GROMACS .gro file of C-alpha atoms in nm:
model
  402
    1UNK     CA    1   0.002   0.005   0.001
    2UNK     CA    2   0.141   0.338  -0.104
    3UNK     CA    3   0.164   0.635   0.128
    4UNK     CA    4   0.032   0.957  -0.051
    5UNK     CA    5   0.129   1.310   0.075
    6UNK     CA    6  -0.154   1.500   0.226
    7UNK     CA    7  -0.361   1.699  -0.034
    8UNK     CA    8  -0.277   2.038   0.124
    9UNK     CA    9   0.094   1.962   0.102
   10UNK     CA   10   0.053   1.857  -0.262
   11UNK     CA   11  -0.139   2.174  -0.355
   12UNK     CA   12   0.114   2.380  -0.175
   13UNK     CA   13   0.393   2.224  -0.380
   14UNK     CA   14   0.211   2.319  -0.692
   15UNK     CA   15   0.159   2.677  -0.581
   16UNK     CA   16   0.527   2.761  -0.533
   17UNK     CA   17   0.635   2.708  -0.903
   18UNK     CA   18   0.303   2.867  -1.014
   19UNK     CA   19   0.358   3.176  -0.806
   20UNK     CA   20   0.710   3.194  -0.942
   21UNK     CA   21   0.594   3.167  -1.300
   22UNK     CA   22   0.333   3.443  -1.246
   23UNK     CA   23   0.603   3.659  -1.079
   24UNK     CA   24   0.828   3.601  -1.383
   25UNK     CA   25   0.553   3.681  -1.629
   26UNK     CA   26   0.472   4.009  -1.424
   27UNK     CA   27   0.839   4.111  -1.423
   28UNK     CA   28   0.862   4.049  -1.799
   29UNK     CA   29   0.544   4.256  -1.861
   30UNK     CA   30   0.679   4.532  -1.648
   31UNK     CA   31   1.010   4.526  -1.825
   32UNK     CA   32   0.838   4.548  -2.161
   33UNK     CA   33   0.631   4.839  -2.046
   34UNK     CA   34   0.927   5.036  -1.935
   35UNK     CA   35   1.176   4.933  -2.200
   36UNK     CA   36   1.269   5.224  -2.438
   37UNK     CA   37   1.104   5.265  -2.780
   38UNK     CA   38   1.380   5.251  -3.041
   39UNK     CA   39   1.412   5.490  -3.335
   40UNK     CA   40   1.679   5.409  -3.600
   41UNK     CA   41   1.879   5.651  -3.806
   42UNK     CA   42   2.047   5.520  -4.115
   43UNK     CA   43   2.281   5.806  -4.229
   44UNK     CA   44   2.597   5.911  -4.407
   45UNK     CA   45   2.822   5.897  -4.098
   46UNK     CA   46   3.195   5.902  -4.150
   47UNK     CA   47   3.167   6.036  -4.506
   48UNK     CA   48   3.424   6.312  -4.584
   49UNK     CA   49   3.288   6.652  -4.550
   50UNK     CA   50   2.926   6.535  -4.493
   51UNK     CA   51   2.717   6.678  -4.210
   52UNK     CA   52   2.383   6.550  -4.319
   53UNK     CA   53   2.364   6.251  -4.076
   54UNK     CA   54   2.451   6.485  -3.792
   55UNK     CA   55   2.194   6.738  -3.892
   56UNK     CA   56   1.918   6.476  -3.891
   57UNK     CA   57   2.052   6.339  -3.562
   58UNK     CA   58   2.041   6.690  -3.403
   59UNK     CA   59   1.678   6.732  -3.506
   60UNK     CA   60   1.583   6.393  -3.368
   61UNK     CA   61   1.776   6.452  -3.044
   62UNK     CA   62   1.602   6.777  -2.980
   63UNK     CA   63   1.251   6.632  -3.057
   64UNK     CA   64   1.326   6.315  -2.843
   65UNK     CA   65   1.439   6.522  -2.550
   66UNK     CA   66   1.125   6.723  -2.556
   67UNK     CA   67   0.903   6.409  -2.595
   68UNK     CA   68   1.083   6.230  -2.315
   69UNK     CA   69   1.070   6.529  -2.092
   70UNK     CA   70   0.697   6.541  -2.137
   71UNK     CA   71   0.652   6.174  -2.023
   72UNK     CA   72   0.763   5.971  -2.327
   73UNK     CA   73   0.516   5.756  -2.515
   74UNK     CA   74   0.290   5.468  -2.441
   75UNK     CA   75   0.244   5.549  -2.070
   76UNK     CA   76   0.587   5.659  -1.976
   77UNK     CA   77   0.827   5.465  -2.211
   78UNK     CA   78   1.132   5.681  -2.319
   79UNK     CA   79   1.236   5.705  -2.685
   80UNK     CA   80   1.588   5.609  -2.756
   81UNK     CA   81   1.784   5.676  -3.077
   82UNK     CA   82   1.996   5.412  -3.243
   83UNK     CA   83   2.237   5.525  -3.515
   84UNK     CA   84   2.405   5.332  -3.804
   85UNK     CA   85   2.619   5.471  -4.083
   86UNK     CA   86   2.634   5.366  -4.442
   87UNK     CA   87   2.893   5.610  -4.591
   88UNK     CA   88   2.679   5.643  -4.905
   89UNK     CA   89   2.725   5.266  -4.977
   90UNK     CA   90   2.391   5.086  -5.054
   91UNK     CA   91   2.520   4.741  -4.932
   92UNK     CA   92   2.603   4.889  -4.583
   93UNK     CA   93   2.263   5.062  -4.574
   94UNK     CA   94   2.074   4.739  -4.660
   95UNK     CA   95   2.279   4.568  -4.380
   96UNK     CA   96   2.174   4.850  -4.144
   97UNK     CA   97   1.802   4.815  -4.228
   98UNK     CA   98   1.823   4.434  -4.172
   99UNK     CA   99   1.978   4.500  -3.832
  100UNK     CA  100   1.723   4.762  -3.740
  101UNK     CA  101   1.434   4.510  -3.838
  102UNK     CA  102   1.567   4.260  -3.593
  103UNK     CA  103   1.528   4.502  -3.290
  104UNK     CA  104   1.202   4.412  -3.119
  105UNK     CA  105   1.120   4.755  -2.980
  106UNK     CA  106   1.228   4.953  -3.297
  107UNK     CA  107   0.925   5.121  -3.455
  108UNK     CA  108   1.082   5.326  -3.750
  109UNK     CA  109   1.399   5.419  -3.936
  110UNK     CA  110   1.489   5.769  -4.039
  111UNK     CA  111   1.710   5.812  -4.354
  112UNK     CA  112   1.967   6.064  -4.469
  113UNK     CA  113   2.010   6.269  -4.788
  114UNK     CA  114   2.136   6.009  -5.047
  115UNK     CA  115   1.842   5.896  -5.249
  116UNK     CA  116   2.045   5.628  -5.438
  117UNK     CA  117   2.108   5.446  -5.111
  118UNK     CA  118   1.746   5.456  -4.996
  119UNK     CA  119   1.627   5.341  -5.339
  120UNK     CA  120   1.852   5.035  -5.306
  121UNK     CA  121   1.710   4.982  -4.947
  122UNK     CA  122   1.350   4.979  -5.063
  123UNK     CA  123   1.311   4.604  -5.124
  124UNK     CA  124   1.457   4.534  -4.783
  125UNK     CA  125   1.222   4.785  -4.616
  126UNK     CA  126   0.935   4.629  -4.797
  127UNK     CA  127   1.022   4.279  -4.675
  128UNK     CA  128   1.071   4.395  -4.312
  129UNK     CA  129   0.774   4.621  -4.305
  130UNK     CA  130   0.964   4.882  -4.120
  131UNK     CA  131   0.815   5.242  -4.137
  132UNK     CA  132   1.068   5.460  -4.310
  133UNK     CA  133   1.089   5.835  -4.252
  134UNK     CA  134   1.255   6.021  -4.548
  135UNK     CA  135   1.355   6.362  -4.408
  136UNK     CA  136   1.622   6.478  -4.662
  137UNK     CA  137   1.618   6.257  -4.970
  138UNK     CA  138   1.415   6.378  -5.275
  139UNK     CA  139   1.397   6.120  -5.547
  140UNK     CA  140   1.031   6.062  -5.643
  141UNK     CA  141   1.046   5.689  -5.636
  142UNK     CA  142   1.124   5.678  -5.257
  143UNK     CA  143   0.755   5.739  -5.206
  144UNK     CA  144   0.625   5.626  -5.550
  145UNK     CA  145   0.769   5.280  -5.470
  146UNK     CA  146   0.489   5.040  -5.554
  147UNK     CA  147   0.455   4.922  -5.196
  148UNK     CA  148   0.106   4.831  -5.087
  149UNK     CA  149   0.069   4.925  -4.807
  150UNK     CA  150   0.335   5.190  -4.838
  151UNK     CA  151   0.580   5.189  -4.538
  152UNK     CA  152   0.761   5.510  -4.662
  153UNK     CA  153   0.673   5.866  -4.552
  154UNK     CA  154   0.852   6.175  -4.660
  155UNK     CA  155   0.880   6.515  -4.495
  156UNK     CA  156   1.131   6.658  -4.744
  157UNK     CA  157   1.170   6.799  -5.090
  158UNK     CA  158   1.061   6.595  -5.393
  159UNK     CA  159   1.232   6.619  -5.737
  160UNK     CA  160   0.912   6.669  -5.924
  161UNK     CA  161   0.859   6.984  -5.714
  162UNK     CA  162   1.239   7.098  -5.702
  163UNK     CA  163   1.308   7.101  -6.071
  164UNK     CA  164   0.999   7.307  -6.176
  165UNK     CA  165   1.092   7.560  -5.900
  166UNK     CA  166   1.454   7.602  -6.018
  167UNK     CA  167   1.333   7.626  -6.383
  168UNK     CA  168   1.062   7.875  -6.294
  169UNK     CA  169   1.310   8.091  -6.112
  170UNK     CA  170   1.541   8.087  -6.420
  171UNK     CA  171   1.236   8.204  -6.623
  172UNK     CA  172   1.163   8.492  -6.384
  173UNK     CA  173   1.522   8.602  -6.423
  174UNK     CA  174   1.462   8.631  -6.799
  175UNK     CA  175   1.678   8.316  -6.873
  176UNK     CA  176   1.554   8.144  -7.184
  177UNK     CA  177   1.803   7.861  -7.229
  178UNK     CA  178   1.940   7.632  -6.961
  179UNK     CA  179   2.170   7.329  -6.938
  180UNK     CA  180   2.136   7.045  -6.691
  181UNK     CA  181   2.445   6.914  -6.525
  182UNK     CA  182   2.337   6.591  -6.346
  183UNK     CA  183   2.490   6.326  -6.124
  184UNK     CA  184   2.490   5.994  -6.282
  185UNK     CA  185   2.267   5.827  -6.034
  186UNK     CA  186   1.901   5.741  -5.974
  187UNK     CA  187   1.882   6.091  -5.817
  188UNK     CA  188   2.009   6.251  -6.137
  189UNK     CA  189   1.765   6.054  -6.349
  190UNK     CA  190   1.477   6.148  -6.122
  191UNK     CA  191   1.552   6.509  -6.180
  192UNK     CA  192   1.590   6.461  -6.560
  193UNK     CA  193   1.241   6.306  -6.567
  194UNK     CA  194   1.107   6.606  -6.369
  195UNK     CA  195   1.282   6.842  -6.607
  196UNK     CA  196   1.133   6.673  -6.910
  197UNK     CA  197   0.791   6.687  -6.768
  198UNK     CA  198   0.824   7.062  -6.690
  199UNK     CA  199   0.942   7.121  -7.046
  200UNK     CA  200   0.629   6.960  -7.192
  201UNK     CA  201   0.412   7.207  -7.024
  202UNK     CA  202   0.622   7.528  -7.036
  203UNK     CA  203   0.765   7.708  -7.328
  204UNK     CA  204   1.061   7.868  -7.139
  205UNK     CA  205   1.318   7.813  -7.029
  206UNK     CA  206   1.423   7.566  -7.292
  207UNK     CA  207   1.659   7.279  -7.192
  208UNK     CA  208   1.940   7.301  -7.446
  209UNK     CA  209   2.120   6.986  -7.331
  210UNK     CA  210   2.180   6.756  -7.039
  211UNK     CA  211   2.529   6.622  -6.940
  212UNK     CA  212   2.628   6.378  -6.675
  213UNK     CA  213   2.914   6.350  -6.427
  214UNK     CA  214   3.024   6.064  -6.191
  215UNK     CA  215   3.082   6.081  -5.817
  216UNK     CA  216   3.430   6.194  -5.735
  217UNK     CA  217   3.502   6.332  -6.074
  218UNK     CA  218   3.804   6.548  -6.045
  219UNK     CA  219   3.687   6.810  -6.284
  220UNK     CA  220   3.350   6.928  -6.426
  221UNK     CA  221   3.476   7.220  -6.622
  222UNK     CA  222   3.458   7.048  -6.960
  223UNK     CA  223   3.088   6.946  -6.889
  224UNK     CA  224   3.010   7.293  -6.784
  225UNK     CA  225   3.167   7.454  -7.100
  226UNK     CA  226   2.992   7.208  -7.322
  227UNK     CA  227   2.660   7.331  -7.187
  228UNK     CA  228   2.764   7.688  -7.237
  229UNK     CA  229   2.865   7.609  -7.589
  230UNK     CA  230   2.523   7.468  -7.660
  231UNK     CA  231   2.369   7.806  -7.555
  232UNK     CA  232   2.303   7.758  -7.192
  233UNK     CA  233   2.254   8.092  -7.011
  234UNK     CA  234   2.230   7.917  -6.670
  235UNK     CA  235   2.301   7.571  -6.537
  236UNK     CA  236   2.067   7.370  -6.324
  237UNK     CA  237   2.303   7.159  -6.108
  238UNK     CA  238   2.213   6.835  -5.935
  239UNK     CA  239   2.512   6.760  -5.715
  240UNK     CA  240   2.641   6.703  -5.372
  241UNK     CA  241   2.889   6.919  -5.196
  242UNK     CA  242   3.223   6.768  -5.328
  243UNK     CA  243   3.148   6.801  -5.699
  244UNK     CA  244   2.974   7.136  -5.662
  245UNK     CA  245   3.280   7.279  -5.485
  246UNK     CA  246   3.500   7.153  -5.766
  247UNK     CA  247   3.295   7.327  -6.012
  248UNK     CA  248   3.260   7.651  -5.833
  249UNK     CA  249   3.648   7.671  -5.795
  250UNK     CA  250   3.684   7.598  -6.154
  251UNK     CA  251   3.437   7.853  -6.264
  252UNK     CA  252   3.604   8.119  -6.052
  253UNK     CA  253   3.921   8.089  -6.266
  254UNK     CA  254   3.724   8.180  -6.582
  255UNK     CA  255   3.658   8.530  -6.709
  256UNK     CA  256   3.355   8.685  -6.564
  257UNK     CA  257   3.185   8.668  -6.900
  258UNK     CA  258   3.207   8.291  -6.897
  259UNK     CA  259   3.046   8.250  -6.556
  260UNK     CA  260   2.683   8.177  -6.598
  261UNK     CA  261   2.440   8.156  -6.297
  262UNK     CA  262   2.400   7.819  -6.120
  263UNK     CA  263   2.067   7.709  -5.980
  264UNK     CA  264   2.153   7.416  -5.759
  265UNK     CA  265   1.965   7.133  -5.601
  266UNK     CA  266   2.002   7.108  -5.223
  267UNK     CA  267   2.248   6.817  -5.209
  268UNK     CA  268   2.525   7.077  -5.168
  269UNK     CA  269   2.386   7.186  -4.824
  270UNK     CA  270   2.454   6.837  -4.678
  271UNK     CA  271   2.824   6.897  -4.658
  272UNK     CA  272   3.084   7.155  -4.595
  273UNK     CA  273   3.028   7.307  -4.936
  274UNK     CA  274   3.096   7.672  -4.847
  275UNK     CA  275   3.418   7.573  -4.671
  276UNK     CA  276   3.530   7.356  -4.965
  277UNK     CA  277   3.457   7.614  -5.219
  278UNK     CA  278   3.620   7.889  -5.022
  279UNK     CA  279   3.651   8.246  -5.159
  280UNK     CA  280   3.559   8.115  -5.506
  281UNK     CA  281   3.203   8.094  -5.394
  282UNK     CA  282   3.165   8.476  -5.385
  283UNK     CA  283   3.279   8.496  -5.756
  284UNK     CA  284   2.997   8.275  -5.872
  285UNK     CA  285   2.630   8.353  -5.904
  286UNK     CA  286   2.493   8.039  -5.717
  287UNK     CA  287   2.156   7.988  -5.553
  288UNK     CA  288   2.020   7.667  -5.396
  289UNK     CA  289   1.679   7.542  -5.339
  290UNK     CA  290   1.545   7.476  -4.977
  291UNK     CA  291   1.227   7.396  -4.816
  292UNK     CA  292   1.291   7.596  -4.493
  293UNK     CA  293   1.497   7.855  -4.325
  294UNK     CA  294   1.527   7.922  -3.961
  295UNK     CA  295   1.576   8.289  -4.059
  296UNK     CA  296   1.212   8.292  -4.189
  297UNK     CA  297   1.044   8.072  -3.936
  298UNK     CA  298   0.828   8.180  -3.647
  299UNK     CA  299   1.050   8.368  -3.388
  300UNK     CA  300   0.875   8.201  -3.101
  301UNK     CA  301   0.925   7.852  -3.239
  302UNK     CA  302   1.294   7.910  -3.332
  303UNK     CA  303   1.373   8.059  -2.992
  304UNK     CA  304   1.206   7.749  -2.833
  305UNK     CA  305   1.409   7.509  -3.066
  306UNK     CA  306   1.735   7.692  -2.986
  307UNK     CA  307   1.677   7.657  -2.609
  308UNK     CA  308   1.608   7.292  -2.648
  309UNK     CA  309   1.901   7.236  -2.884
  310UNK     CA  310   2.135   7.399  -2.635
  311UNK     CA  311   2.052   7.120  -2.389
  312UNK     CA  312   2.177   6.844  -2.623
  313UNK     CA  313   2.437   7.007  -2.850
  314UNK     CA  314   2.666   7.313  -2.887
  315UNK     CA  315   2.398   7.505  -3.094
  316UNK     CA  316   2.323   7.850  -2.949
  317UNK     CA  317   2.214   8.052  -3.243
  318UNK     CA  318   2.085   7.996  -3.596
  319UNK     CA  319   2.427   8.037  -3.754
  320UNK     CA  320   2.546   7.736  -3.554
  321UNK     CA  321   2.297   7.506  -3.729
  322UNK     CA  322   2.449   7.307  -4.013
  323UNK     CA  323   2.218   7.141  -4.267
  324UNK     CA  324   1.921   7.336  -4.153
  325UNK     CA  325   1.660   7.151  -4.361
  326UNK     CA  326   1.773   6.809  -4.235
  327UNK     CA  327   1.755   6.940  -3.869
  328UNK     CA  328   1.402   7.094  -3.908
  329UNK     CA  329   1.262   6.807  -4.112
  330UNK     CA  330   1.374   6.545  -3.856
  331UNK     CA  331   1.253   6.751  -3.570
  332UNK     CA  332   0.902   6.781  -3.709
  333UNK     CA  333   0.882   6.423  -3.828
  334UNK     CA  334   0.979   6.290  -3.488
  335UNK     CA  335   0.702   6.476  -3.325
  336UNK     CA  336   0.460   6.350  -3.590
  337UNK     CA  337   0.586   5.995  -3.530
  338UNK     CA  338   0.538   6.027  -3.157
  339UNK     CA  339   0.176   6.124  -3.215
  340UNK     CA  340   0.141   5.810  -3.445
  341UNK     CA  341   0.285   5.588  -3.173
  342UNK     CA  342   0.030   5.726  -2.929
  343UNK     CA  343  -0.255   5.653  -3.176
  344UNK     CA  344  -0.124   5.304  -3.238
  345UNK     CA  345  -0.105   5.241  -2.871
  346UNK     CA  346   0.191   5.000  -2.925
  347UNK     CA  347   0.518   4.952  -3.100
  348UNK     CA  348   0.371   4.722  -3.363
  349UNK     CA  349   0.510   4.852  -3.685
  350UNK     CA  350   0.205   4.787  -3.893
  351UNK     CA  351  -0.007   4.974  -3.646
  352UNK     CA  352   0.238   5.265  -3.634
  353UNK     CA  353   0.232   5.273  -4.010
  354UNK     CA  354  -0.140   5.294  -4.014
  355UNK     CA  355  -0.140   5.560  -3.740
  356UNK     CA  356   0.096   5.784  -3.944
  357UNK     CA  357  -0.200   5.830  -4.185
  358UNK     CA  358  -0.424   5.927  -3.902
  359UNK     CA  359  -0.229   6.207  -3.731
  360UNK     CA  360  -0.469   6.485  -3.763
  361UNK     CA  361  -0.253   6.794  -3.701
  362UNK     CA  362   0.088   6.919  -3.584
  363UNK     CA  363   0.217   7.280  -3.570
  364UNK     CA  364   0.576   7.232  -3.658
  365UNK     CA  365   0.887   7.436  -3.735
  366UNK     CA  366   0.853   7.394  -4.114
  367UNK     CA  367   0.469   7.430  -4.148
  368UNK     CA  368   0.137   7.362  -3.991
  369UNK     CA  369   0.045   6.998  -4.098
  370UNK     CA  370  -0.327   6.955  -4.129
  371UNK     CA  371  -0.279   6.664  -4.158
  372UNK     CA  372   0.086   6.563  -4.229
  373UNK     CA  373  -0.016   6.251  -4.423
  374UNK     CA  374  -0.316   6.056  -4.548
  375UNK     CA  375  -0.369   5.711  -4.702
  376UNK     CA  376  -0.345   5.869  -5.053
  377UNK     CA  377  -0.055   6.114  -4.971
  378UNK     CA  378   0.274   6.020  -4.794
  379UNK     CA  379   0.430   6.355  -4.888
  380UNK     CA  380   0.415   6.619  -4.595
  381UNK     CA  381   0.560   6.918  -4.800
  382UNK     CA  382   0.436   7.095  -5.113
  383UNK     CA  383   0.543   7.364  -5.361
  384UNK     CA  384   0.445   7.646  -5.113
  385UNK     CA  385   0.730   7.535  -4.896
  386UNK     CA  386   1.002   7.594  -5.164
  387UNK     CA  387   1.243   7.887  -5.146
  388UNK     CA  388   1.571   7.977  -5.284
  389UNK     CA  389   1.873   8.055  -5.076
  390UNK     CA  390   2.237   8.187  -5.112
  391UNK     CA  391   2.560   8.155  -4.902
  392UNK     CA  392   2.684   8.464  -4.722
  393UNK     CA  393   3.045   8.546  -4.721
  394UNK     CA  394   3.066   8.371  -4.375
  395UNK     CA  395   2.927   8.050  -4.529
  396UNK     CA  396   2.578   8.077  -4.367
  397UNK     CA  397   2.283   7.989  -4.594
  398UNK     CA  398   2.018   8.260  -4.602
  399UNK     CA  399   1.691   8.312  -4.802
  400UNK     CA  400   1.724   8.502  -5.123
  401UNK     CA  401   1.476   8.707  -5.315
  402UNK     CA  402   1.462   8.474  -5.612
   0.00000   0.00000   0.00000
């Protein structure tokens, strides 16, 4: 005959591991509820002369500090920024996106200024279903990407807006013939498509010729002179800082009669262009498209931003801000994303994506968004935000009268 333990002792023996299990579940739930919500930044870190990743990072840090000081998101969870660099190499960017996608509490990735990198990343972003925040890149296909649902959102310039603006500025100056000097990348091709579309609907200015250069070309002078030889009275330049600085220094050596105006896309503002070009910049008529200037924004909002920026950086005045569009775009987009996380009520990426389309309003630095996005529109900016700017002698970018 077997001796069985008393029933009370048996139940007590079951209660001990059960209570331990419940305690473990409670602790894990508490840890999940207090774990930081991660935001990724895939940028051009460690690229010579580039300041674009740092500009986007500054905008994010200021916004995140404000959000966290106000209590964070999802009932008190802090937002934490995670950065990765791709040095303008698509393979590195793809690897970064894959790494971000494996982070359980990461809700979205912000990108930098290089459209060709982001375009190569799109299939990976699609497979991972990671919401992507484009806050500097301008190629149309970043948003017009064929995704359904679309996980990409842009608070930035778009080439099909930028090119018409630059061409219309040329027309207002009385320029009838322009040449296009384009980078031999998907970004350059995006701008050529936009220019061709503009020309179909406008008689002037006429595009006399398009020519291409490659990244890190040592000279652009022959290409510039070939456009002049074909009758170009101004050049529409689609370039980043390195090649643009090379061209400006070469143009400065020419007689004044051979220096035609340059209307530049904004890639030049993502690096140390003014420093690279040096005194030659003041010998060339160059203006650059922008979507925003701290010099034109609401004084109250700029003063608030500067006070907050001083807490996380060495920025004290507008002149200290490098890459202003990247800073402002990232700042506004982070605040919009925080509102989407609140609407989603979780870090579930699909829910955050859906919620981005339902944020009703945000009064930002760049504009009053009413709303920022919708199911049919993943572009937060329009033609009314576009301005032209010029570099002062001290290298600071300021709005122009174009």
